[in-house]
N, C-alpha and C. Protein backbone atom coordinates (compact mmCIF):
# COMPACT_ATOMS: atom_id res chain seq x y z
N UNK A 1 -1.43 11.01 26.15
CA UNK A 1 -1.36 11.05 24.69
C UNK A 1 -1.37 12.50 24.20
N UNK A 2 -0.43 12.84 23.28
CA UNK A 2 -0.40 14.22 22.81
C UNK A 2 -1.55 14.49 21.85
N UNK A 3 -1.89 15.77 21.64
CA UNK A 3 -3.07 16.11 20.83
C UNK A 3 -3.03 15.55 19.41
N UNK A 4 -1.86 15.53 18.79
CA UNK A 4 -1.77 15.01 17.42
C UNK A 4 -2.08 13.53 17.38
N UNK A 5 -1.54 12.78 18.32
CA UNK A 5 -1.80 11.35 18.39
C UNK A 5 -3.28 11.08 18.66
N UNK A 6 -3.88 11.88 19.55
CA UNK A 6 -5.29 11.71 19.85
C UNK A 6 -6.15 11.98 18.63
N UNK A 7 -5.77 13.02 17.87
CA UNK A 7 -6.51 13.35 16.65
C UNK A 7 -6.39 12.22 15.63
N UNK A 8 -5.20 11.64 15.50
CA UNK A 8 -5.01 10.50 14.61
C UNK A 8 -5.93 9.35 15.00
N UNK A 9 -5.98 9.06 16.29
CA UNK A 9 -6.80 7.95 16.76
C UNK A 9 -8.29 8.22 16.52
N UNK A 10 -8.71 9.46 16.76
CA UNK A 10 -10.12 9.82 16.53
C UNK A 10 -10.48 9.66 15.05
N UNK A 11 -9.59 10.13 14.18
CA UNK A 11 -9.83 10.03 12.74
C UNK A 11 -9.83 8.56 12.31
N UNK A 12 -8.91 7.78 12.86
CA UNK A 12 -8.85 6.36 12.51
C UNK A 12 -10.14 5.64 12.89
N UNK A 13 -10.71 5.97 14.04
CA UNK A 13 -11.98 5.35 14.45
C UNK A 13 -13.07 5.64 13.42
N UNK A 14 -13.09 6.87 12.93
CA UNK A 14 -14.08 7.24 11.91
C UNK A 14 -13.83 6.48 10.61
N UNK A 15 -12.58 6.39 10.21
CA UNK A 15 -12.24 5.70 8.97
C UNK A 15 -12.58 4.21 9.04
N UNK A 16 -12.33 3.60 10.18
CA UNK A 16 -12.62 2.17 10.33
C UNK A 16 -14.11 1.90 10.17
N UNK A 17 -14.95 2.81 10.65
CA UNK A 17 -16.40 2.68 10.44
C UNK A 17 -16.73 2.77 8.95
N UNK A 18 -16.06 3.67 8.25
CA UNK A 18 -16.27 3.80 6.80
C UNK A 18 -15.80 2.55 6.06
N UNK A 19 -14.65 2.01 6.49
CA UNK A 19 -14.15 0.77 5.88
C UNK A 19 -15.17 -0.35 6.02
N UNK A 20 -15.76 -0.48 7.21
CA UNK A 20 -16.73 -1.54 7.45
C UNK A 20 -17.88 -1.49 6.46
N UNK A 21 -18.32 -0.29 6.12
CA UNK A 21 -19.41 -0.12 5.16
C UNK A 21 -18.98 -0.54 3.76
N UNK A 22 -17.68 -0.55 3.52
CA UNK A 22 -17.14 -0.85 2.19
C UNK A 22 -16.58 -2.27 2.10
N UNK A 23 -16.82 -3.09 3.12
CA UNK A 23 -16.35 -4.47 3.10
C UNK A 23 -14.87 -4.60 3.34
N UNK A 24 -14.28 -3.57 3.95
CA UNK A 24 -12.84 -3.54 4.24
C UNK A 24 -12.64 -3.64 5.75
N UNK A 25 -11.67 -4.43 6.15
CA UNK A 25 -11.40 -4.63 7.57
C UNK A 25 -10.35 -3.61 8.02
N UNK A 26 -10.68 -2.80 9.01
CA UNK A 26 -9.78 -1.74 9.43
C UNK A 26 -9.24 -1.89 10.84
N UNK A 27 -7.99 -1.44 11.03
CA UNK A 27 -7.33 -1.47 12.33
C UNK A 27 -6.55 -0.17 12.52
N UNK A 28 -6.26 0.15 13.76
CA UNK A 28 -5.40 1.30 14.05
C UNK A 28 -4.37 0.90 15.08
N UNK A 29 -3.11 1.27 14.82
CA UNK A 29 -2.03 1.07 15.79
C UNK A 29 -1.29 2.39 15.96
N UNK A 30 -0.60 2.52 17.08
CA UNK A 30 0.04 3.78 17.43
C UNK A 30 1.33 4.04 16.65
N UNK A 31 2.08 2.98 16.34
CA UNK A 31 3.39 3.19 15.73
C UNK A 31 3.80 2.02 14.85
N UNK A 32 4.94 2.16 14.16
CA UNK A 32 5.36 1.14 13.20
C UNK A 32 5.73 -0.18 13.86
N UNK A 33 6.22 -0.13 15.10
CA UNK A 33 6.50 -1.37 15.81
C UNK A 33 5.24 -2.18 16.04
N UNK A 34 4.17 -1.50 16.44
CA UNK A 34 2.88 -2.17 16.65
C UNK A 34 2.31 -2.66 15.32
N UNK A 35 2.58 -1.93 14.24
CA UNK A 35 2.10 -2.34 12.92
C UNK A 35 2.71 -3.68 12.53
N UNK A 36 4.03 -3.83 12.73
CA UNK A 36 4.70 -5.09 12.40
C UNK A 36 4.18 -6.22 13.26
N UNK A 37 3.94 -5.95 14.53
CA UNK A 37 3.40 -6.98 15.42
C UNK A 37 2.02 -7.44 14.95
N UNK A 38 1.18 -6.51 14.50
CA UNK A 38 -0.15 -6.88 14.02
C UNK A 38 -0.06 -7.70 12.74
N UNK A 39 0.84 -7.31 11.85
CA UNK A 39 1.01 -8.06 10.60
C UNK A 39 1.35 -9.52 10.90
N UNK A 40 2.23 -9.74 11.85
CA UNK A 40 2.66 -11.10 12.19
C UNK A 40 1.48 -11.95 12.66
N UNK A 41 0.49 -11.31 13.28
CA UNK A 41 -0.68 -12.06 13.77
C UNK A 41 -1.52 -12.61 12.63
N UNK A 42 -1.49 -11.95 11.48
CA UNK A 42 -2.27 -12.41 10.34
C UNK A 42 -1.68 -13.67 9.71
N UNK A 43 -0.36 -13.79 9.73
CA UNK A 43 0.33 -14.82 8.97
C UNK A 43 0.10 -16.21 9.57
N UNK A 44 0.02 -17.19 8.67
CA UNK A 44 -0.19 -18.58 9.08
C UNK A 44 1.00 -19.42 8.60
N UNK A 45 1.31 -20.52 9.30
CA UNK A 45 2.46 -21.35 8.92
C UNK A 45 2.37 -21.81 7.46
N UNK A 46 3.49 -21.68 6.74
CA UNK A 46 3.56 -22.16 5.36
C UNK A 46 2.85 -21.30 4.34
N UNK A 47 2.37 -20.11 4.73
CA UNK A 47 1.62 -19.30 3.78
C UNK A 47 2.52 -18.71 2.70
N UNK A 48 1.92 -18.44 1.54
CA UNK A 48 2.62 -17.86 0.39
C UNK A 48 2.41 -16.35 0.43
N UNK A 49 3.51 -15.60 0.39
CA UNK A 49 3.45 -14.15 0.60
C UNK A 49 4.12 -13.41 -0.55
N UNK A 50 3.54 -12.28 -0.93
CA UNK A 50 4.19 -11.38 -1.87
C UNK A 50 3.90 -9.95 -1.44
N UNK A 51 4.48 -8.98 -2.16
CA UNK A 51 4.33 -7.59 -1.76
C UNK A 51 4.56 -6.67 -2.95
N UNK A 52 3.98 -5.48 -2.85
CA UNK A 52 4.19 -4.45 -3.86
C UNK A 52 5.24 -3.47 -3.40
N UNK A 53 5.81 -2.72 -4.33
CA UNK A 53 6.81 -1.73 -3.98
C UNK A 53 6.26 -0.72 -2.98
N UNK A 54 6.96 -0.53 -1.87
CA UNK A 54 6.44 0.35 -0.82
C UNK A 54 7.54 0.73 0.16
N UNK A 55 7.75 2.02 0.35
CA UNK A 55 8.68 2.49 1.36
C UNK A 55 8.13 2.22 2.76
N UNK A 56 6.82 2.26 2.90
CA UNK A 56 6.19 2.01 4.20
C UNK A 56 6.53 0.61 4.71
N UNK A 57 6.47 -0.39 3.84
CA UNK A 57 6.79 -1.76 4.26
C UNK A 57 8.23 -1.86 4.74
N UNK A 58 9.13 -1.12 4.10
CA UNK A 58 10.52 -1.09 4.54
C UNK A 58 10.63 -0.42 5.91
N UNK A 59 9.93 0.69 6.08
CA UNK A 59 10.05 1.49 7.29
C UNK A 59 9.56 0.76 8.54
N UNK A 60 8.54 -0.09 8.38
CA UNK A 60 8.05 -0.81 9.56
C UNK A 60 8.85 -2.09 9.81
N UNK A 61 9.79 -2.40 8.91
CA UNK A 61 10.64 -3.58 9.08
C UNK A 61 10.04 -4.86 8.54
N UNK A 62 8.94 -4.76 7.78
CA UNK A 62 8.25 -5.96 7.30
C UNK A 62 9.08 -6.72 6.26
N UNK A 63 9.69 -6.02 5.31
CA UNK A 63 10.43 -6.72 4.26
C UNK A 63 11.62 -7.48 4.83
N UNK A 64 12.32 -6.86 5.75
CA UNK A 64 13.45 -7.54 6.39
C UNK A 64 12.97 -8.77 7.14
N UNK A 65 11.84 -8.63 7.84
CA UNK A 65 11.28 -9.76 8.59
C UNK A 65 10.92 -10.91 7.66
N UNK A 66 10.24 -10.61 6.56
CA UNK A 66 9.81 -11.66 5.64
C UNK A 66 10.98 -12.37 4.98
N UNK A 67 12.00 -11.61 4.63
CA UNK A 67 13.16 -12.20 3.96
C UNK A 67 13.98 -13.09 4.89
N UNK A 68 13.79 -12.93 6.19
CA UNK A 68 14.52 -13.75 7.17
C UNK A 68 13.60 -14.73 7.89
N UNK A 69 12.43 -14.99 7.30
CA UNK A 69 11.46 -15.89 7.92
C UNK A 69 11.38 -17.20 7.14
N UNK A 70 10.56 -18.11 7.63
CA UNK A 70 10.37 -19.41 6.97
C UNK A 70 9.18 -19.42 6.02
N UNK A 71 8.54 -18.27 5.84
CA UNK A 71 7.41 -18.21 4.92
C UNK A 71 7.90 -18.31 3.48
N UNK A 72 7.02 -18.77 2.60
CA UNK A 72 7.36 -18.81 1.18
C UNK A 72 7.13 -17.41 0.60
N UNK A 73 8.21 -16.76 0.19
CA UNK A 73 8.14 -15.37 -0.23
C UNK A 73 8.38 -15.24 -1.74
N UNK A 74 7.47 -14.57 -2.41
CA UNK A 74 7.62 -14.23 -3.82
C UNK A 74 8.16 -12.82 -3.90
N UNK A 75 9.44 -12.70 -4.21
CA UNK A 75 10.12 -11.41 -4.21
C UNK A 75 10.58 -11.09 -5.63
N UNK A 76 9.85 -10.22 -6.31
CA UNK A 76 10.20 -9.90 -7.70
C UNK A 76 11.53 -9.17 -7.80
N UNK A 77 11.94 -8.52 -6.73
CA UNK A 77 13.20 -7.80 -6.74
C UNK A 77 14.40 -8.75 -6.72
N UNK A 78 14.14 -10.01 -6.39
CA UNK A 78 15.21 -11.01 -6.38
C UNK A 78 15.36 -11.70 -7.74
N UNK A 79 14.47 -11.37 -8.67
CA UNK A 79 14.52 -12.00 -10.00
C UNK A 79 15.77 -11.56 -10.76
N UNK A 80 16.39 -12.51 -11.44
CA UNK A 80 17.62 -12.22 -12.18
C UNK A 80 17.36 -11.86 -13.64
N UNK A 81 16.21 -12.25 -14.15
CA UNK A 81 15.86 -11.95 -15.54
C UNK A 81 14.42 -11.45 -15.61
N UNK A 82 14.06 -10.83 -16.74
CA UNK A 82 12.68 -10.36 -16.92
C UNK A 82 11.71 -11.54 -16.95
N UNK A 83 12.15 -12.65 -17.50
CA UNK A 83 11.28 -13.82 -17.56
C UNK A 83 11.01 -14.37 -16.17
N UNK A 84 12.05 -14.38 -15.34
CA UNK A 84 11.88 -14.83 -13.96
C UNK A 84 10.96 -13.88 -13.20
N UNK A 85 11.09 -12.60 -13.47
CA UNK A 85 10.22 -11.61 -12.83
C UNK A 85 8.77 -11.83 -13.27
N UNK A 86 8.59 -12.14 -14.53
CA UNK A 86 7.24 -12.40 -15.07
C UNK A 86 6.61 -13.62 -14.40
N UNK A 87 7.42 -14.63 -14.15
CA UNK A 87 6.92 -15.84 -13.49
C UNK A 87 6.50 -15.54 -12.06
N UNK A 88 7.27 -14.68 -11.40
CA UNK A 88 6.91 -14.29 -10.03
C UNK A 88 5.59 -13.52 -10.02
N UNK A 89 5.42 -12.62 -11.00
CA UNK A 89 4.16 -11.90 -11.11
C UNK A 89 2.99 -12.87 -11.25
N UNK A 90 3.19 -13.88 -12.09
CA UNK A 90 2.11 -14.85 -12.34
C UNK A 90 1.75 -15.62 -11.07
N UNK A 91 2.74 -15.98 -10.29
CA UNK A 91 2.50 -16.74 -9.05
C UNK A 91 1.86 -15.86 -7.97
N UNK A 92 2.12 -14.56 -8.04
CA UNK A 92 1.65 -13.65 -7.00
C UNK A 92 0.13 -13.64 -6.87
N UNK A 93 -0.57 -13.85 -7.96
CA UNK A 93 -2.03 -13.82 -7.89
C UNK A 93 -2.59 -14.94 -7.02
N UNK A 94 -1.77 -15.96 -6.76
CA UNK A 94 -2.20 -17.07 -5.92
C UNK A 94 -1.70 -16.95 -4.48
N UNK A 95 -1.09 -15.81 -4.15
CA UNK A 95 -0.55 -15.63 -2.80
C UNK A 95 -1.64 -15.65 -1.74
N UNK A 96 -1.29 -16.12 -0.56
CA UNK A 96 -2.22 -16.08 0.57
C UNK A 96 -2.30 -14.66 1.13
N UNK A 97 -1.16 -13.95 1.11
CA UNK A 97 -1.11 -12.57 1.60
C UNK A 97 -0.31 -11.71 0.64
N UNK A 98 -0.87 -10.56 0.32
CA UNK A 98 -0.18 -9.58 -0.50
C UNK A 98 -0.11 -8.30 0.31
N UNK A 99 1.10 -7.79 0.54
CA UNK A 99 1.29 -6.59 1.34
C UNK A 99 1.61 -5.39 0.46
N UNK A 100 1.07 -4.25 0.84
CA UNK A 100 1.28 -3.01 0.10
C UNK A 100 0.90 -1.84 1.01
N UNK A 101 1.16 -0.64 0.54
CA UNK A 101 0.58 0.52 1.19
C UNK A 101 -0.47 1.08 0.22
N UNK A 102 -1.12 2.14 0.62
CA UNK A 102 -2.03 2.84 -0.28
C UNK A 102 -1.48 4.23 -0.48
N UNK A 103 -1.51 4.72 -1.71
CA UNK A 103 -0.98 6.05 -1.97
C UNK A 103 -1.77 7.12 -1.24
N UNK A 104 -3.06 6.88 -1.08
CA UNK A 104 -3.91 7.81 -0.33
C UNK A 104 -5.18 7.08 0.10
N UNK A 105 -5.83 7.62 1.12
CA UNK A 105 -7.10 7.09 1.62
C UNK A 105 -7.99 8.29 1.89
N UNK A 106 -9.21 8.26 1.38
CA UNK A 106 -10.10 9.40 1.59
C UNK A 106 -10.77 9.34 2.96
N UNK A 107 -11.29 10.48 3.38
CA UNK A 107 -12.01 10.56 4.65
C UNK A 107 -13.24 9.66 4.66
N UNK A 108 -13.69 9.27 3.47
CA UNK A 108 -14.87 8.42 3.37
C UNK A 108 -14.50 6.94 3.23
N UNK A 109 -13.19 6.64 3.36
CA UNK A 109 -12.77 5.25 3.36
C UNK A 109 -12.44 4.65 2.01
N UNK A 110 -12.30 5.47 0.97
CA UNK A 110 -11.91 4.96 -0.34
C UNK A 110 -10.39 4.89 -0.43
N UNK A 111 -9.90 3.85 -1.11
CA UNK A 111 -8.46 3.68 -1.31
C UNK A 111 -8.10 4.22 -2.69
N UNK A 112 -7.11 5.10 -2.75
CA UNK A 112 -6.70 5.71 -4.02
C UNK A 112 -5.25 5.33 -4.30
N UNK A 113 -5.03 4.66 -5.43
CA UNK A 113 -3.69 4.20 -5.78
C UNK A 113 -3.35 4.52 -7.22
N UNK A 114 -2.12 4.96 -7.42
CA UNK A 114 -1.61 5.31 -8.74
C UNK A 114 -0.37 4.46 -9.00
N UNK A 115 -0.32 3.86 -10.19
CA UNK A 115 0.73 2.90 -10.48
C UNK A 115 1.29 3.08 -11.88
N UNK A 116 2.52 2.65 -12.06
CA UNK A 116 3.16 2.71 -13.37
C UNK A 116 2.91 1.44 -14.15
N UNK A 117 3.48 0.33 -13.70
CA UNK A 117 3.29 -0.95 -14.40
C UNK A 117 1.91 -1.56 -14.15
N UNK A 118 1.34 -1.28 -13.01
CA UNK A 118 -0.01 -1.76 -12.72
C UNK A 118 -0.06 -3.06 -11.95
N UNK A 119 1.10 -3.69 -11.67
CA UNK A 119 1.08 -4.97 -10.96
C UNK A 119 0.54 -4.84 -9.54
N UNK A 120 0.85 -3.73 -8.90
CA UNK A 120 0.41 -3.52 -7.51
C UNK A 120 -1.10 -3.36 -7.44
N UNK A 121 -1.64 -2.49 -8.28
CA UNK A 121 -3.10 -2.28 -8.24
C UNK A 121 -3.85 -3.50 -8.76
N UNK A 122 -3.22 -4.26 -9.67
CA UNK A 122 -3.86 -5.48 -10.17
C UNK A 122 -4.08 -6.46 -9.02
N UNK A 123 -3.08 -6.61 -8.15
CA UNK A 123 -3.20 -7.53 -7.02
C UNK A 123 -4.17 -7.01 -5.96
N UNK A 124 -4.25 -5.69 -5.85
CA UNK A 124 -5.23 -5.10 -4.94
C UNK A 124 -6.65 -5.45 -5.40
N UNK A 125 -6.86 -5.35 -6.69
CA UNK A 125 -8.19 -5.56 -7.23
C UNK A 125 -8.62 -7.02 -7.20
N UNK A 126 -7.70 -7.91 -7.58
CA UNK A 126 -8.10 -9.32 -7.73
C UNK A 126 -6.89 -10.24 -7.65
N UNK A 127 -7.08 -11.42 -7.09
CA UNK A 127 -6.01 -12.41 -7.09
C UNK A 127 -5.69 -12.92 -5.70
N UNK A 128 -4.70 -12.32 -5.01
CA UNK A 128 -4.29 -12.81 -3.69
C UNK A 128 -5.47 -12.95 -2.73
N UNK A 129 -5.38 -13.98 -1.89
CA UNK A 129 -6.49 -14.28 -0.97
C UNK A 129 -6.73 -13.13 0.01
N UNK A 130 -5.65 -12.56 0.52
CA UNK A 130 -5.74 -11.43 1.45
C UNK A 130 -4.80 -10.32 1.00
N UNK A 131 -5.29 -9.09 1.02
CA UNK A 131 -4.46 -7.93 0.74
C UNK A 131 -4.38 -7.11 2.03
N UNK A 132 -3.16 -6.92 2.53
CA UNK A 132 -2.97 -6.17 3.77
C UNK A 132 -2.26 -4.86 3.44
N UNK A 133 -2.94 -3.76 3.72
CA UNK A 133 -2.42 -2.42 3.45
C UNK A 133 -1.96 -1.78 4.75
N UNK A 134 -0.73 -1.30 4.77
CA UNK A 134 -0.23 -0.56 5.93
C UNK A 134 -0.04 0.88 5.49
N UNK A 135 -0.67 1.82 6.19
CA UNK A 135 -0.61 3.22 5.76
C UNK A 135 -0.49 4.16 6.95
N UNK A 136 0.47 5.07 6.86
CA UNK A 136 0.60 6.11 7.86
C UNK A 136 -0.54 7.11 7.74
N UNK A 137 -0.84 7.83 8.81
CA UNK A 137 -1.96 8.76 8.79
C UNK A 137 -1.69 9.97 7.88
N UNK A 138 -0.46 10.13 7.43
CA UNK A 138 -0.16 11.18 6.45
C UNK A 138 -0.78 10.90 5.08
N UNK A 139 -1.27 9.68 4.88
CA UNK A 139 -1.86 9.32 3.59
C UNK A 139 -3.34 9.73 3.46
N UNK A 140 -3.91 10.26 4.52
CA UNK A 140 -5.34 10.59 4.50
C UNK A 140 -5.58 11.89 3.73
N UNK A 141 -6.58 11.87 2.84
CA UNK A 141 -6.97 13.05 2.06
C UNK A 141 -8.48 13.23 2.18
N UNK A 142 -8.94 14.44 1.89
CA UNK A 142 -10.37 14.75 2.08
C UNK A 142 -11.26 13.92 1.17
N UNK A 143 -10.94 13.89 -0.13
CA UNK A 143 -11.78 13.17 -1.08
C UNK A 143 -10.90 12.63 -2.20
N UNK A 144 -11.53 12.00 -3.20
CA UNK A 144 -10.77 11.37 -4.27
C UNK A 144 -9.93 12.39 -5.04
N UNK A 145 -10.50 13.53 -5.35
CA UNK A 145 -9.77 14.54 -6.11
C UNK A 145 -8.51 15.00 -5.37
N UNK A 146 -8.65 15.32 -4.09
CA UNK A 146 -7.49 15.77 -3.33
C UNK A 146 -6.51 14.62 -3.10
N UNK A 147 -7.02 13.39 -3.04
CA UNK A 147 -6.15 12.23 -2.90
C UNK A 147 -5.26 12.07 -4.14
N UNK A 148 -5.87 12.20 -5.31
CA UNK A 148 -5.11 12.09 -6.55
C UNK A 148 -4.08 13.21 -6.63
N UNK A 149 -4.48 14.42 -6.27
CA UNK A 149 -3.55 15.55 -6.29
C UNK A 149 -2.40 15.32 -5.30
N UNK A 150 -2.73 14.77 -4.15
CA UNK A 150 -1.69 14.48 -3.16
C UNK A 150 -0.66 13.51 -3.72
N UNK A 151 -1.15 12.44 -4.34
CA UNK A 151 -0.23 11.42 -4.87
C UNK A 151 0.64 12.00 -5.98
N UNK A 152 0.01 12.70 -6.91
CA UNK A 152 0.75 13.17 -8.08
C UNK A 152 1.74 14.28 -7.75
N UNK A 153 1.41 15.13 -6.78
CA UNK A 153 2.25 16.30 -6.51
C UNK A 153 3.13 16.19 -5.26
N UNK A 154 2.79 15.28 -4.34
CA UNK A 154 3.57 15.19 -3.12
C UNK A 154 4.19 13.82 -2.88
N UNK A 155 3.57 12.75 -3.40
CA UNK A 155 4.12 11.40 -3.21
C UNK A 155 4.98 10.97 -4.39
N UNK A 156 4.51 11.22 -5.60
CA UNK A 156 5.24 10.77 -6.78
C UNK A 156 6.60 11.45 -6.97
N UNK A 157 6.75 12.77 -6.75
CA UNK A 157 8.06 13.40 -6.97
C UNK A 157 9.21 12.75 -6.18
N UNK A 158 9.11 12.57 -4.84
CA UNK A 158 10.23 11.91 -4.16
C UNK A 158 10.41 10.46 -4.59
N UNK A 159 9.31 9.79 -4.92
CA UNK A 159 9.41 8.42 -5.39
C UNK A 159 10.12 8.36 -6.73
N UNK A 160 9.84 9.34 -7.60
CA UNK A 160 10.49 9.40 -8.91
C UNK A 160 11.98 9.65 -8.76
N UNK A 161 12.34 10.51 -7.81
CA UNK A 161 13.76 10.77 -7.54
C UNK A 161 14.44 9.49 -7.05
N UNK A 162 13.76 8.77 -6.17
CA UNK A 162 14.31 7.52 -5.63
C UNK A 162 14.56 6.50 -6.73
N UNK A 163 13.61 6.43 -7.67
CA UNK A 163 13.69 5.43 -8.74
C UNK A 163 14.50 5.90 -9.94
N UNK A 164 14.85 7.20 -9.95
CA UNK A 164 15.64 7.73 -11.05
C UNK A 164 14.89 7.82 -12.37
N UNK A 165 13.59 8.11 -12.31
CA UNK A 165 12.80 8.21 -13.54
C UNK A 165 13.05 9.53 -14.25
N UNK A 166 12.87 9.51 -15.55
CA UNK A 166 13.03 10.73 -16.36
C UNK A 166 11.65 11.33 -16.60
N UNK A 167 11.14 11.94 -15.55
CA UNK A 167 9.79 12.52 -15.59
C UNK A 167 9.84 13.95 -15.03
N UNK A 168 8.85 14.78 -15.41
CA UNK A 168 8.81 16.14 -14.88
C UNK A 168 8.75 16.18 -13.35
N UNK A 169 8.04 15.22 -12.74
CA UNK A 169 7.93 15.25 -11.28
C UNK A 169 9.27 15.03 -10.61
N UNK A 170 10.13 14.23 -11.24
CA UNK A 170 11.47 14.02 -10.70
C UNK A 170 12.32 15.27 -10.84
N UNK A 171 12.12 15.99 -11.95
CA UNK A 171 12.96 17.16 -12.23
C UNK A 171 12.48 18.42 -11.53
N UNK A 172 11.14 18.62 -11.51
CA UNK A 172 10.60 19.88 -11.00
C UNK A 172 9.90 19.77 -9.65
N UNK A 173 9.70 18.53 -9.15
CA UNK A 173 9.09 18.36 -7.84
C UNK A 173 7.59 18.48 -7.82
N UNK A 174 6.96 18.46 -8.99
CA UNK A 174 5.50 18.47 -9.07
C UNK A 174 5.07 17.76 -10.35
N UNK A 175 3.82 17.33 -10.38
CA UNK A 175 3.31 16.58 -11.54
C UNK A 175 3.28 17.46 -12.78
N UNK A 176 3.73 16.89 -13.91
CA UNK A 176 3.68 17.59 -15.19
C UNK A 176 2.66 16.97 -16.13
N UNK A 177 1.81 16.06 -15.58
CA UNK A 177 0.80 15.38 -16.39
C UNK A 177 1.42 14.78 -17.65
N UNK A 178 2.57 14.13 -17.47
CA UNK A 178 3.37 13.67 -18.61
C UNK A 178 2.84 12.37 -19.22
N UNK A 179 3.32 12.09 -20.41
CA UNK A 179 3.07 10.81 -21.09
C UNK A 179 4.42 10.16 -21.42
N UNK A 180 5.41 10.42 -20.59
CA UNK A 180 6.76 9.88 -20.79
C UNK A 180 6.77 8.36 -20.67
N UNK A 181 7.81 7.75 -21.23
CA UNK A 181 7.97 6.30 -21.11
C UNK A 181 8.10 5.88 -19.65
N UNK A 182 8.66 6.75 -18.81
CA UNK A 182 8.84 6.46 -17.38
C UNK A 182 7.65 6.88 -16.53
N UNK A 183 6.58 7.31 -17.14
CA UNK A 183 5.42 7.84 -16.41
C UNK A 183 5.01 6.89 -15.28
N UNK A 184 4.82 7.45 -14.09
CA UNK A 184 4.44 6.67 -12.92
C UNK A 184 2.93 6.67 -12.69
N UNK A 185 2.21 7.44 -13.48
CA UNK A 185 0.77 7.61 -13.27
C UNK A 185 -0.04 6.99 -14.41
N UNK A 186 0.31 5.77 -14.78
CA UNK A 186 -0.38 5.10 -15.89
C UNK A 186 -1.75 4.57 -15.47
N UNK A 187 -1.85 4.13 -14.24
CA UNK A 187 -3.10 3.57 -13.73
C UNK A 187 -3.53 4.35 -12.50
N UNK A 188 -4.77 4.81 -12.50
CA UNK A 188 -5.33 5.47 -11.31
C UNK A 188 -6.55 4.65 -10.89
N UNK A 189 -6.45 4.05 -9.71
CA UNK A 189 -7.49 3.12 -9.25
C UNK A 189 -8.10 3.61 -7.93
N UNK A 190 -9.41 3.67 -7.91
CA UNK A 190 -10.14 4.03 -6.69
C UNK A 190 -10.92 2.80 -6.24
N UNK A 191 -10.61 2.31 -5.07
CA UNK A 191 -11.32 1.16 -4.52
C UNK A 191 -12.45 1.67 -3.64
N UNK A 192 -13.68 1.54 -4.13
CA UNK A 192 -14.85 2.01 -3.40
C UNK A 192 -15.34 0.96 -2.40
N UNK A 193 -15.18 -0.32 -2.79
CA UNK A 193 -15.72 -1.40 -1.96
C UNK A 193 -15.00 -2.70 -2.28
N UNK A 194 -14.91 -3.57 -1.30
CA UNK A 194 -14.39 -4.91 -1.52
C UNK A 194 -15.58 -5.87 -1.58
N UNK A 195 -15.81 -6.46 -2.75
CA UNK A 195 -16.94 -7.39 -2.87
C UNK A 195 -16.70 -8.64 -2.04
N UNK A 196 -15.42 -9.05 -1.94
CA UNK A 196 -15.06 -10.16 -1.05
C UNK A 196 -14.82 -9.55 0.34
N UNK A 197 -15.81 -9.69 1.19
CA UNK A 197 -15.81 -9.01 2.48
C UNK A 197 -14.54 -9.33 3.28
N UNK A 198 -13.88 -8.26 3.72
CA UNK A 198 -12.68 -8.32 4.56
C UNK A 198 -11.47 -8.96 3.88
N UNK A 199 -11.53 -9.15 2.56
CA UNK A 199 -10.31 -9.58 1.84
C UNK A 199 -9.24 -8.51 1.98
N UNK A 200 -9.63 -7.25 1.89
CA UNK A 200 -8.71 -6.14 2.05
C UNK A 200 -8.72 -5.71 3.51
N UNK A 201 -7.52 -5.65 4.10
CA UNK A 201 -7.37 -5.24 5.48
C UNK A 201 -6.45 -4.02 5.51
N UNK A 202 -6.85 -2.99 6.20
CA UNK A 202 -6.06 -1.75 6.27
C UNK A 202 -5.60 -1.53 7.71
N UNK A 203 -4.29 -1.44 7.88
CA UNK A 203 -3.73 -1.10 9.20
C UNK A 203 -3.29 0.35 9.13
N UNK A 204 -4.01 1.21 9.82
CA UNK A 204 -3.64 2.62 9.90
C UNK A 204 -2.63 2.80 11.03
N UNK A 205 -1.58 3.57 10.76
CA UNK A 205 -0.51 3.76 11.74
C UNK A 205 -0.41 5.23 12.12
N UNK A 206 -0.37 5.50 13.42
CA UNK A 206 -0.36 6.87 13.92
C UNK A 206 0.98 7.58 13.77
N UNK A 207 1.60 7.42 12.62
CA UNK A 207 2.87 8.06 12.30
C UNK A 207 2.86 8.45 10.82
N UNK A 208 3.84 9.24 10.41
CA UNK A 208 4.01 9.54 9.00
C UNK A 208 4.94 8.48 8.42
N UNK A 209 4.43 7.75 7.43
CA UNK A 209 5.18 6.68 6.80
C UNK A 209 5.13 6.80 5.29
N UNK A 210 6.20 6.42 4.62
CA UNK A 210 6.21 6.44 3.16
C UNK A 210 6.16 7.86 2.63
N UNK A 211 5.66 7.97 1.39
CA UNK A 211 5.58 9.27 0.72
C UNK A 211 4.14 9.76 0.64
């Protein structure tokens, strides 16, 4: 094992201990292929599944797998109208599994997420029976403050470019602390603990994934 991979694994072991103290179930896998394999182990026949917007889920092949599976999938991106999308949002709170990534994770095991519409963080906080987070080790930050700075200045700009938002981060490549209609930083949520023990499951991946 190369030194970087070993360091990732050592850090993941520490983070998993921190997760346990916070009622979060933690795992570590070496690569995105192993991440997809682990996700499949969680799923049960006939389960209802939904997901939040995430490049990480695409990169590990999860979205393609779900769309070609026999599971009941709530896919808001397949909605043809705003009303249909709203109905999918409403059903999502009853999902058996909700998949997402985390914008950042602190060294102390806190999950830091920043959202525009808020649907992703809403499902993280309450609703779906299980929330499964897949996150590359590039998402780790020292503390909440640096995690927020990481998301706003390093994760949001490429995401804004991808989505075509009219925000300073899309234009200048760094956060402008904007209040634009397209603002991606409307909700900042720090998950300190899961009151429902092990409802939130975090799969740490020993690669750089997402933004």
